[in-house]
């Protein structure tokens, strides 16, 4: 899968091929149309189209008109999503914990905070464990940067998330410096016992 993605990246790194592909995507149906729409000499357009067709991103329909091979892109997108899902799915080894985490965390992003107290503690512990090393001091700016990544496209903003982490003792704050307590591992074991 990675080599397929790199092949596509290399394919479109060439400006002539990118312009020819865009022309086809916008409706140019013949090499002459592509050359005209892309502003390329006929020879450059023909070479670009040859390479695009070899890689399967441009095809010719039954009527001979050029078309984008959208099925190829859909297939590659599904492969990529499946690969990300496999690597980004939380896995603690406990089926119930994993189910809770999958409900609220997806692809390294917090979808929303649970309302149930024990679930909220579990999700916040998960975020703290993956974002902060115990005993290391982080300035507020660094904490905000790490938490913003969790909050992209979610319902919770990074300030609320930071406040919840402090309120539930996953982070300690003193004079604008944050630290994940060494005792967080003990608290994590206690939280798992509450859920079970």
Short mmCIF file of N, CA and C in Angstrom, two decimals, residues 6-190:
data_model
loop_
_atom_site.label_atom_id
_atom_site.label_comp_id
_atom_site.label_asym_id
_atom_site.label_seq_id
_atom_site.Cartn_x
_atom_site.Cartn_y
_atom_site.Cartn_z
N UNK A 6 3.23 6.09 -2.77
CA UNK A 6 4.42 6.80 -3.26
C UNK A 6 4.42 6.89 -4.78
N UNK A 7 3.92 5.85 -5.45
CA UNK A 7 3.83 5.88 -6.91
C UNK A 7 2.92 7.01 -7.35
N UNK A 8 1.78 7.17 -6.69
CA UNK A 8 0.86 8.26 -7.03
C UNK A 8 1.49 9.63 -6.76
N UNK A 9 2.19 9.72 -5.66
CA UNK A 9 2.83 11.00 -5.32
C UNK A 9 3.86 11.36 -6.39
N UNK A 10 4.68 10.36 -6.76
CA UNK A 10 5.68 10.63 -7.80
C UNK A 10 5.02 10.95 -9.15
N UNK A 11 3.93 10.27 -9.43
CA UNK A 11 3.21 10.49 -10.68
C UNK A 11 2.76 11.94 -10.79
N UNK A 12 2.19 12.47 -9.72
CA UNK A 12 1.66 13.83 -9.76
C UNK A 12 2.69 14.90 -9.40
N UNK A 13 3.91 14.49 -9.07
CA UNK A 13 4.97 15.46 -8.79
C UNK A 13 5.41 16.16 -10.07
N UNK A 14 5.15 15.54 -11.21
CA UNK A 14 5.48 16.14 -12.50
C UNK A 14 4.37 17.11 -12.90
N UNK A 15 4.72 18.35 -13.17
CA UNK A 15 3.72 19.38 -13.45
C UNK A 15 2.89 19.07 -14.69
N UNK A 16 3.52 18.55 -15.74
CA UNK A 16 2.77 18.24 -16.97
C UNK A 16 1.71 17.18 -16.70
N UNK A 17 2.08 16.14 -15.94
CA UNK A 17 1.10 15.09 -15.64
C UNK A 17 -0.02 15.63 -14.75
N UNK A 18 0.34 16.47 -13.79
CA UNK A 18 -0.69 17.04 -12.91
C UNK A 18 -1.66 17.92 -13.72
N UNK A 19 -1.13 18.72 -14.62
CA UNK A 19 -1.98 19.58 -15.44
C UNK A 19 -2.85 18.77 -16.39
N UNK A 20 -2.27 17.72 -16.98
CA UNK A 20 -3.04 16.87 -17.89
C UNK A 20 -4.15 16.15 -17.12
N UNK A 21 -3.83 15.66 -15.93
CA UNK A 21 -4.84 14.98 -15.11
C UNK A 21 -5.97 15.95 -14.76
N UNK A 22 -5.62 17.17 -14.37
CA UNK A 22 -6.63 18.16 -14.03
C UNK A 22 -7.53 18.46 -15.23
N UNK A 23 -6.94 18.52 -16.40
CA UNK A 23 -7.73 18.78 -17.61
C UNK A 23 -8.73 17.65 -17.85
N UNK A 24 -8.30 16.40 -17.67
CA UNK A 24 -9.22 15.28 -17.83
C UNK A 24 -10.32 15.34 -16.78
N UNK A 25 -9.93 15.64 -15.54
CA UNK A 25 -10.92 15.72 -14.45
C UNK A 25 -11.95 16.81 -14.73
N UNK A 26 -11.54 17.86 -15.44
CA UNK A 26 -12.45 18.96 -15.76
C UNK A 26 -13.20 18.75 -17.07
N UNK A 27 -13.01 17.57 -17.69
CA UNK A 27 -13.84 17.24 -18.84
C UNK A 27 -13.16 17.14 -20.19
N UNK A 28 -11.86 17.38 -20.28
CA UNK A 28 -11.16 17.23 -21.56
C UNK A 28 -11.19 15.75 -21.95
N UNK A 29 -11.74 15.43 -23.10
CA UNK A 29 -11.96 14.04 -23.48
C UNK A 29 -10.99 13.46 -24.49
N UNK A 30 -10.14 14.31 -25.07
CA UNK A 30 -9.19 13.81 -26.08
C UNK A 30 -7.82 14.42 -25.79
N UNK A 31 -6.76 13.82 -26.34
CA UNK A 31 -5.43 14.40 -26.13
C UNK A 31 -5.34 15.86 -26.59
N UNK A 32 -6.02 16.20 -27.69
CA UNK A 32 -6.00 17.59 -28.17
C UNK A 32 -6.69 18.51 -27.17
N UNK A 33 -7.82 18.04 -26.61
CA UNK A 33 -8.54 18.83 -25.59
C UNK A 33 -7.66 19.02 -24.35
N UNK A 34 -6.96 17.96 -23.96
CA UNK A 34 -6.08 18.02 -22.78
C UNK A 34 -4.97 19.03 -23.02
N UNK A 35 -4.34 18.96 -24.19
CA UNK A 35 -3.25 19.90 -24.50
C UNK A 35 -3.74 21.34 -24.43
N UNK A 36 -4.91 21.58 -25.00
CA UNK A 36 -5.48 22.93 -25.02
C UNK A 36 -5.83 23.38 -23.61
N UNK A 37 -6.55 22.54 -22.84
CA UNK A 37 -7.02 22.92 -21.50
C UNK A 37 -5.86 23.07 -20.52
N UNK A 38 -4.84 22.22 -20.68
CA UNK A 38 -3.71 22.24 -19.74
C UNK A 38 -2.64 23.24 -20.15
N UNK A 39 -2.76 23.80 -21.37
CA UNK A 39 -1.75 24.75 -21.84
C UNK A 39 -0.42 24.06 -22.10
N UNK A 40 -0.47 22.83 -22.60
CA UNK A 40 0.74 22.06 -22.86
C UNK A 40 0.92 21.85 -24.35
N UNK A 41 2.17 21.75 -24.80
CA UNK A 41 2.39 21.33 -26.19
C UNK A 41 1.81 19.93 -26.39
N UNK A 42 1.36 19.62 -27.60
CA UNK A 42 0.71 18.34 -27.88
C UNK A 42 1.59 17.16 -27.48
N UNK A 43 2.89 17.26 -27.74
CA UNK A 43 3.81 16.16 -27.40
C UNK A 43 3.86 15.95 -25.88
N UNK A 44 3.97 17.04 -25.09
CA UNK A 44 4.01 16.92 -23.63
C UNK A 44 2.70 16.35 -23.08
N UNK A 45 1.59 16.78 -23.66
CA UNK A 45 0.29 16.27 -23.23
C UNK A 45 0.18 14.78 -23.52
N UNK A 46 0.65 14.36 -24.70
CA UNK A 46 0.59 12.94 -25.07
C UNK A 46 1.45 12.10 -24.14
N UNK A 47 2.67 12.58 -23.83
CA UNK A 47 3.54 11.83 -22.90
C UNK A 47 2.93 11.76 -21.50
N UNK A 48 2.37 12.87 -21.05
CA UNK A 48 1.74 12.88 -19.72
C UNK A 48 0.56 11.91 -19.68
N UNK A 49 -0.26 11.93 -20.71
CA UNK A 49 -1.42 11.03 -20.75
C UNK A 49 -0.98 9.57 -20.82
N UNK A 50 0.10 9.30 -21.55
CA UNK A 50 0.61 7.93 -21.63
C UNK A 50 0.97 7.43 -20.24
N UNK A 51 1.69 8.24 -19.49
CA UNK A 51 2.11 7.85 -18.12
C UNK A 51 0.89 7.72 -17.21
N UNK A 52 -0.06 8.63 -17.32
CA UNK A 52 -1.27 8.57 -16.48
C UNK A 52 -2.08 7.32 -16.79
N UNK A 53 -2.14 6.95 -18.05
CA UNK A 53 -2.88 5.74 -18.44
C UNK A 53 -2.13 4.48 -18.00
N UNK A 54 -0.78 4.49 -18.08
CA UNK A 54 0.00 3.35 -17.62
C UNK A 54 -0.23 3.08 -16.14
N UNK A 55 -0.39 4.13 -15.36
CA UNK A 55 -0.61 3.98 -13.92
C UNK A 55 -2.08 3.76 -13.58
N UNK A 56 -2.95 3.84 -14.58
CA UNK A 56 -4.36 3.52 -14.37
C UNK A 56 -5.20 4.64 -13.80
N UNK A 57 -4.66 5.86 -13.69
CA UNK A 57 -5.45 6.95 -13.11
C UNK A 57 -6.34 7.64 -14.14
N UNK A 58 -5.99 7.45 -15.42
CA UNK A 58 -6.82 7.95 -16.52
C UNK A 58 -7.11 6.76 -17.43
N UNK A 59 -8.36 6.64 -17.82
CA UNK A 59 -8.77 5.55 -18.72
C UNK A 59 -9.56 6.15 -19.88
N UNK A 60 -9.84 5.32 -20.87
CA UNK A 60 -10.70 5.73 -21.98
C UNK A 60 -12.00 4.96 -21.85
N UNK A 61 -13.11 5.67 -21.96
CA UNK A 61 -14.42 5.03 -21.89
C UNK A 61 -14.74 4.29 -23.18
N UNK A 62 -15.90 3.68 -23.24
CA UNK A 62 -16.34 2.95 -24.42
C UNK A 62 -16.39 3.85 -25.66
N UNK A 63 -16.67 5.12 -25.42
CA UNK A 63 -16.74 6.07 -26.53
C UNK A 63 -15.38 6.64 -26.91
N UNK A 64 -14.33 6.20 -26.20
CA UNK A 64 -12.97 6.66 -26.49
C UNK A 64 -12.57 7.92 -25.74
N UNK A 65 -13.52 8.53 -25.05
CA UNK A 65 -13.22 9.76 -24.30
C UNK A 65 -12.42 9.43 -23.04
N UNK A 66 -11.47 10.31 -22.72
CA UNK A 66 -10.65 10.13 -21.53
C UNK A 66 -11.47 10.40 -20.28
N UNK A 67 -11.18 9.61 -19.23
CA UNK A 67 -11.89 9.76 -17.95
C UNK A 67 -10.92 9.50 -16.80
N UNK A 68 -11.23 10.09 -15.67
CA UNK A 68 -10.48 9.80 -14.44
C UNK A 68 -10.97 8.45 -13.92
N UNK A 69 -10.04 7.61 -13.48
CA UNK A 69 -10.37 6.29 -12.92
C UNK A 69 -10.70 6.45 -11.44
N UNK A 70 -11.90 6.96 -11.17
CA UNK A 70 -12.29 7.23 -9.79
C UNK A 70 -12.32 5.96 -8.94
N UNK A 71 -12.61 4.80 -9.56
CA UNK A 71 -12.63 3.55 -8.81
C UNK A 71 -11.26 3.26 -8.19
N UNK A 72 -10.19 3.56 -8.92
CA UNK A 72 -8.84 3.36 -8.39
C UNK A 72 -8.61 4.22 -7.16
N UNK A 73 -9.03 5.49 -7.22
CA UNK A 73 -8.84 6.38 -6.08
C UNK A 73 -9.69 5.94 -4.89
N UNK A 74 -10.91 5.49 -5.14
CA UNK A 74 -11.75 4.99 -4.04
C UNK A 74 -11.11 3.78 -3.38
N UNK A 75 -10.57 2.88 -4.20
CA UNK A 75 -9.92 1.68 -3.67
C UNK A 75 -8.71 2.06 -2.81
N UNK A 76 -7.89 2.98 -3.31
CA UNK A 76 -6.70 3.41 -2.56
C UNK A 76 -7.11 4.11 -1.26
N UNK A 77 -8.19 4.88 -1.31
CA UNK A 77 -8.67 5.57 -0.10
C UNK A 77 -9.14 4.55 0.93
N UNK A 78 -9.85 3.51 0.47
CA UNK A 78 -10.30 2.47 1.40
C UNK A 78 -9.12 1.73 2.01
N UNK A 79 -8.12 1.41 1.19
CA UNK A 79 -6.92 0.74 1.69
C UNK A 79 -6.22 1.60 2.74
N UNK A 80 -6.10 2.89 2.45
CA UNK A 80 -5.46 3.80 3.39
C UNK A 80 -6.23 3.92 4.68
N UNK A 81 -7.56 4.01 4.58
CA UNK A 81 -8.39 4.11 5.79
C UNK A 81 -8.30 2.84 6.62
N UNK A 82 -8.29 1.69 5.95
CA UNK A 82 -8.18 0.42 6.67
C UNK A 82 -6.84 0.34 7.39
N UNK A 83 -5.78 0.79 6.74
CA UNK A 83 -4.46 0.78 7.37
C UNK A 83 -4.39 1.72 8.56
N UNK A 84 -4.95 2.93 8.41
CA UNK A 84 -4.97 3.88 9.53
C UNK A 84 -5.80 3.35 10.68
N UNK A 85 -6.95 2.73 10.37
CA UNK A 85 -7.82 2.20 11.41
C UNK A 85 -7.10 1.13 12.20
N UNK A 86 -6.37 0.26 11.48
CA UNK A 86 -5.66 -0.83 12.16
C UNK A 86 -4.59 -0.28 13.10
N UNK A 87 -3.88 0.78 12.68
CA UNK A 87 -2.82 1.30 13.52
C UNK A 87 -3.32 2.31 14.54
N UNK A 88 -4.46 2.94 14.30
CA UNK A 88 -4.93 3.99 15.19
C UNK A 88 -6.00 3.51 16.17
N UNK A 89 -6.40 2.25 16.09
CA UNK A 89 -7.42 1.75 16.99
C UNK A 89 -6.80 1.53 18.36
N UNK A 90 -7.39 2.15 19.40
CA UNK A 90 -6.85 1.95 20.74
C UNK A 90 -6.90 0.47 21.12
N UNK A 91 -5.82 -0.01 21.72
CA UNK A 91 -5.77 -1.40 22.14
C UNK A 91 -5.07 -1.49 23.49
N UNK A 92 -5.86 -1.74 24.51
CA UNK A 92 -5.30 -1.86 25.85
C UNK A 92 -5.15 -3.31 26.27
N UNK A 93 -5.74 -4.21 25.50
CA UNK A 93 -5.73 -5.61 25.88
C UNK A 93 -7.00 -6.02 26.61
N UNK A 94 -7.77 -5.02 27.07
CA UNK A 94 -9.04 -5.29 27.75
C UNK A 94 -10.18 -4.94 26.79
N UNK A 95 -11.03 -5.91 26.49
CA UNK A 95 -12.07 -5.71 25.48
C UNK A 95 -13.03 -4.57 25.83
N UNK A 96 -13.44 -4.49 27.08
CA UNK A 96 -14.38 -3.44 27.49
C UNK A 96 -13.73 -2.05 27.40
N UNK A 97 -12.50 -1.94 27.85
CA UNK A 97 -11.77 -0.67 27.77
C UNK A 97 -11.60 -0.25 26.31
N UNK A 98 -11.22 -1.20 25.46
CA UNK A 98 -11.04 -0.89 24.04
C UNK A 98 -12.35 -0.43 23.40
N UNK A 99 -13.46 -1.06 23.79
CA UNK A 99 -14.76 -0.67 23.24
C UNK A 99 -15.09 0.79 23.62
N UNK A 100 -14.83 1.14 24.86
CA UNK A 100 -15.09 2.51 25.32
C UNK A 100 -14.20 3.49 24.57
N UNK A 101 -12.92 3.16 24.45
CA UNK A 101 -12.00 4.06 23.76
C UNK A 101 -12.38 4.22 22.29
N UNK A 102 -12.78 3.14 21.62
CA UNK A 102 -13.17 3.23 20.20
C UNK A 102 -14.41 4.11 20.03
N UNK A 103 -15.26 4.16 21.05
CA UNK A 103 -16.46 4.98 20.98
C UNK A 103 -16.13 6.47 21.01
N UNK A 104 -15.10 6.84 21.75
CA UNK A 104 -14.81 8.26 21.97
C UNK A 104 -13.52 8.75 21.30
N UNK A 105 -12.67 7.83 20.87
CA UNK A 105 -11.39 8.20 20.25
C UNK A 105 -11.28 7.44 18.94
N UNK A 106 -10.99 8.17 17.86
CA UNK A 106 -10.84 7.53 16.56
C UNK A 106 -9.73 8.21 15.79
N UNK A 107 -8.82 7.42 15.23
CA UNK A 107 -7.70 7.93 14.43
C UNK A 107 -6.90 8.99 15.18
N UNK A 108 -6.67 8.76 16.48
CA UNK A 108 -5.89 9.69 17.26
C UNK A 108 -6.59 11.00 17.55
N UNK A 109 -7.90 11.01 17.41
CA UNK A 109 -8.71 12.22 17.66
C UNK A 109 -9.79 11.92 18.68
N UNK A 110 -10.05 12.88 19.54
CA UNK A 110 -11.13 12.78 20.51
C UNK A 110 -12.41 13.22 19.83
N UNK A 111 -13.37 12.31 19.73
CA UNK A 111 -14.65 12.66 19.10
C UNK A 111 -15.47 13.53 20.04
N UNK A 112 -15.55 13.09 21.29
CA UNK A 112 -16.24 13.86 22.34
C UNK A 112 -15.88 13.23 23.67
N UNK A 113 -16.08 13.99 24.74
CA UNK A 113 -15.83 13.45 26.07
C UNK A 113 -17.08 12.71 26.57
N UNK A 114 -16.88 11.56 27.17
CA UNK A 114 -18.03 10.84 27.73
C UNK A 114 -18.64 11.64 28.88
N UNK A 115 -19.93 11.44 29.11
CA UNK A 115 -20.56 12.09 30.25
C UNK A 115 -20.43 11.23 31.51
N UNK A 116 -20.38 9.91 31.31
CA UNK A 116 -20.25 9.02 32.47
C UNK A 116 -18.85 9.18 33.07
N UNK A 117 -18.81 9.35 34.37
CA UNK A 117 -17.60 9.67 35.11
C UNK A 117 -16.47 8.67 34.86
N UNK A 118 -16.72 7.37 35.01
CA UNK A 118 -15.65 6.39 34.87
C UNK A 118 -15.14 6.33 33.43
N UNK A 119 -16.02 6.49 32.48
CA UNK A 119 -15.58 6.49 31.08
C UNK A 119 -14.75 7.74 30.77
N UNK A 120 -15.17 8.87 31.32
CA UNK A 120 -14.43 10.11 31.11
C UNK A 120 -13.00 9.96 31.66
N UNK A 121 -12.88 9.39 32.86
CA UNK A 121 -11.55 9.19 33.45
C UNK A 121 -10.70 8.27 32.57
N UNK A 122 -11.31 7.24 32.02
CA UNK A 122 -10.59 6.30 31.17
C UNK A 122 -10.08 6.99 29.90
N UNK A 123 -10.93 7.76 29.25
CA UNK A 123 -10.55 8.46 28.02
C UNK A 123 -9.47 9.50 28.30
N UNK A 124 -9.61 10.25 29.39
CA UNK A 124 -8.61 11.26 29.74
C UNK A 124 -7.27 10.61 30.08
N UNK A 125 -7.30 9.48 30.74
CA UNK A 125 -6.06 8.76 31.05
C UNK A 125 -5.39 8.31 29.76
N UNK A 126 -6.18 7.81 28.82
CA UNK A 126 -5.67 7.37 27.53
C UNK A 126 -4.96 8.53 26.82
N UNK A 127 -5.59 9.69 26.81
CA UNK A 127 -5.01 10.87 26.15
C UNK A 127 -3.73 11.30 26.86
N UNK A 128 -3.77 11.33 28.19
CA UNK A 128 -2.59 11.74 28.96
C UNK A 128 -1.42 10.78 28.74
N UNK A 129 -1.70 9.48 28.73
CA UNK A 129 -0.63 8.49 28.54
C UNK A 129 0.03 8.61 27.18
N UNK A 130 -0.75 8.97 26.17
CA UNK A 130 -0.19 9.05 24.82
C UNK A 130 0.39 10.42 24.49
N UNK A 131 0.16 11.38 25.36
CA UNK A 131 0.62 12.74 25.07
C UNK A 131 1.74 13.23 25.97
N UNK A 132 1.81 12.72 27.19
CA UNK A 132 2.73 13.29 28.18
C UNK A 132 3.49 12.20 28.92
N UNK A 133 4.80 12.40 29.06
CA UNK A 133 5.63 11.48 29.83
C UNK A 133 5.50 11.82 31.31
N UNK A 134 5.40 10.83 32.18
CA UNK A 134 5.31 11.11 33.62
C UNK A 134 6.56 11.85 34.11
N UNK A 135 6.35 12.87 34.94
CA UNK A 135 7.44 13.60 35.55
C UNK A 135 8.07 14.68 34.68
N UNK A 136 7.76 14.72 33.39
CA UNK A 136 8.34 15.74 32.49
C UNK A 136 7.50 17.00 32.59
N UNK A 137 8.18 18.16 32.67
CA UNK A 137 7.48 19.44 32.76
C UNK A 137 7.22 19.99 31.36
N UNK A 138 5.97 20.45 31.15
CA UNK A 138 5.56 20.99 29.85
C UNK A 138 5.02 22.40 30.07
N UNK A 139 5.50 23.39 29.29
CA UNK A 139 4.89 24.71 29.37
C UNK A 139 3.48 24.65 28.78
N UNK A 140 2.64 25.60 29.16
CA UNK A 140 1.25 25.58 28.70
C UNK A 140 1.14 25.56 27.18
N UNK A 141 2.03 26.27 26.51
CA UNK A 141 2.01 26.30 25.04
C UNK A 141 2.19 24.89 24.47
N UNK A 142 3.10 24.10 25.02
CA UNK A 142 3.34 22.74 24.54
C UNK A 142 2.15 21.83 24.84
N UNK A 143 1.53 22.02 26.00
CA UNK A 143 0.34 21.24 26.36
C UNK A 143 -0.78 21.54 25.37
N UNK A 144 -1.00 22.83 25.12
CA UNK A 144 -2.06 23.23 24.19
C UNK A 144 -1.82 22.65 22.79
N UNK A 145 -0.58 22.66 22.34
CA UNK A 145 -0.26 22.13 21.02
C UNK A 145 -0.58 20.63 20.95
N UNK A 146 -0.21 19.88 21.97
CA UNK A 146 -0.49 18.44 21.98
C UNK A 146 -1.99 18.18 22.04
N UNK A 147 -2.72 18.97 22.81
CA UNK A 147 -4.15 18.74 22.97
C UNK A 147 -4.95 19.21 21.76
N UNK A 148 -4.47 20.22 21.06
CA UNK A 148 -5.15 20.66 19.83
C UNK A 148 -5.22 19.52 18.82
N UNK A 149 -4.15 18.73 18.75
CA UNK A 149 -4.13 17.61 17.82
C UNK A 149 -5.24 16.61 18.14
N UNK A 150 -5.54 16.42 19.42
CA UNK A 150 -6.62 15.51 19.82
C UNK A 150 -7.98 16.09 19.49
N UNK A 151 -8.10 17.41 19.45
CA UNK A 151 -9.41 18.06 19.35
C UNK A 151 -9.82 18.43 17.93
N UNK A 152 -8.97 18.19 16.94
CA UNK A 152 -9.33 18.51 15.56
C UNK A 152 -10.59 17.77 15.17
N UNK A 153 -11.54 18.48 14.63
CA UNK A 153 -12.81 17.92 14.13
C UNK A 153 -13.67 17.31 15.23
N UNK A 154 -13.38 17.57 16.48
CA UNK A 154 -14.18 17.02 17.57
C UNK A 154 -15.06 18.07 18.21
N UNK A 155 -15.85 17.65 19.19
CA UNK A 155 -16.76 18.55 19.88
C UNK A 155 -16.08 19.32 21.02
N UNK A 156 -14.94 18.83 21.49
CA UNK A 156 -14.27 19.39 22.66
C UNK A 156 -13.09 20.24 22.21
N UNK A 157 -12.92 21.42 22.81
CA UNK A 157 -11.77 22.25 22.47
C UNK A 157 -10.61 21.92 23.41
N UNK A 158 -9.41 22.34 23.03
CA UNK A 158 -8.21 21.97 23.79
C UNK A 158 -8.19 22.57 25.19
N UNK A 159 -8.80 23.73 25.38
CA UNK A 159 -8.83 24.35 26.71
C UNK A 159 -9.68 23.52 27.67
N UNK A 160 -10.84 23.08 27.19
CA UNK A 160 -11.71 22.22 28.01
C UNK A 160 -11.01 20.91 28.32
N UNK A 161 -10.35 20.36 27.34
CA UNK A 161 -9.64 19.10 27.53
C UNK A 161 -8.52 19.27 28.56
N UNK A 162 -7.78 20.36 28.46
CA UNK A 162 -6.70 20.63 29.43
C UNK A 162 -7.26 20.77 30.84
N UNK A 163 -8.37 21.49 30.97
CA UNK A 163 -9.00 21.68 32.28
C UNK A 163 -9.45 20.33 32.86
N UNK A 164 -10.04 19.49 32.02
CA UNK A 164 -10.49 18.16 32.48
C UNK A 164 -9.31 17.30 32.92
N UNK A 165 -8.21 17.36 32.19
CA UNK A 165 -7.03 16.58 32.57
C UNK A 165 -6.49 17.03 33.92
N UNK A 166 -6.52 18.33 34.17
CA UNK A 166 -6.06 18.84 35.47
C UNK A 166 -7.07 18.48 36.57
N UNK A 167 -8.37 18.69 36.30
CA UNK A 167 -9.39 18.40 37.30
C UNK A 167 -9.41 16.92 37.71
N UNK A 168 -9.11 16.04 36.76
CA UNK A 168 -9.14 14.60 37.07
C UNK A 168 -7.75 14.06 37.36
N UNK A 169 -6.82 14.96 37.65
CA UNK A 169 -5.48 14.62 38.15
C UNK A 169 -4.63 13.82 37.17
N UNK A 170 -4.91 13.95 35.88
CA UNK A 170 -4.03 13.33 34.89
C UNK A 170 -2.85 14.26 34.59
N UNK A 171 -3.04 15.55 34.83
CA UNK A 171 -1.97 16.54 34.76
C UNK A 171 -2.02 17.41 36.01
N UNK A 172 -0.87 17.87 36.44
CA UNK A 172 -0.81 18.83 37.55
C UNK A 172 -0.25 20.12 36.99
N UNK A 173 -0.81 21.23 37.49
CA UNK A 173 -0.38 22.53 37.01
C UNK A 173 0.18 23.35 38.15
N UNK A 174 1.32 24.01 37.89
CA UNK A 174 1.91 24.90 38.88
C UNK A 174 2.68 25.98 38.13
N UNK A 175 2.27 27.23 38.33
CA UNK A 175 2.93 28.39 37.71
C UNK A 175 3.04 28.25 36.19
N UNK A 176 1.97 27.80 35.55
CA UNK A 176 1.95 27.70 34.09
C UNK A 176 2.72 26.53 33.52
N UNK A 177 3.19 25.64 34.39
CA UNK A 177 3.92 24.46 33.96
C UNK A 177 3.09 23.22 34.31
N UNK A 178 2.98 22.31 33.37
CA UNK A 178 2.17 21.10 33.56
C UNK A 178 3.07 19.88 33.62
N UNK A 179 2.62 18.91 34.42
CA UNK A 179 3.39 17.69 34.58
C UNK A 179 2.43 16.54 34.81
N UNK A 180 2.67 15.43 34.14
CA UNK A 180 1.89 14.23 34.40
C UNK A 180 2.52 13.54 35.60
N UNK A 181 1.73 13.33 36.67
CA UNK A 181 2.31 12.76 37.89
C UNK A 181 2.83 11.34 37.68
N UNK A 182 3.89 11.02 38.42
CA UNK A 182 4.45 9.66 38.40
C UNK A 182 3.41 8.65 38.86
N UNK A 183 2.54 9.09 39.76
CA UNK A 183 1.52 8.19 40.32
C UNK A 183 0.37 7.95 39.36
N UNK A 184 0.46 8.50 38.15
CA UNK A 184 -0.63 8.32 37.18
C UNK A 184 -0.83 6.86 36.84
N UNK A 185 0.24 6.07 36.85
CA UNK A 185 0.12 4.64 36.54
C UNK A 185 -0.74 3.94 37.59
N UNK A 186 -0.55 4.31 38.86
CA UNK A 186 -1.37 3.71 39.92
C UNK A 186 -2.84 4.12 39.75
N UNK A 187 -3.07 5.39 39.43
CA UNK A 187 -4.43 5.86 39.22
C UNK A 187 -5.06 5.16 38.04
N UNK A 188 -4.27 4.85 37.02
CA UNK A 188 -4.80 4.15 35.84
C UNK A 188 -5.28 2.77 36.20
N UNK A 189 -4.51 2.06 37.03
CA UNK A 189 -4.93 0.72 37.44
C UNK A 189 -6.20 0.78 38.27
N UNK A 190 -6.33 1.80 39.11
CA UNK A 190 -7.54 1.95 39.92
C UNK A 190 -8.75 2.24 39.03
#
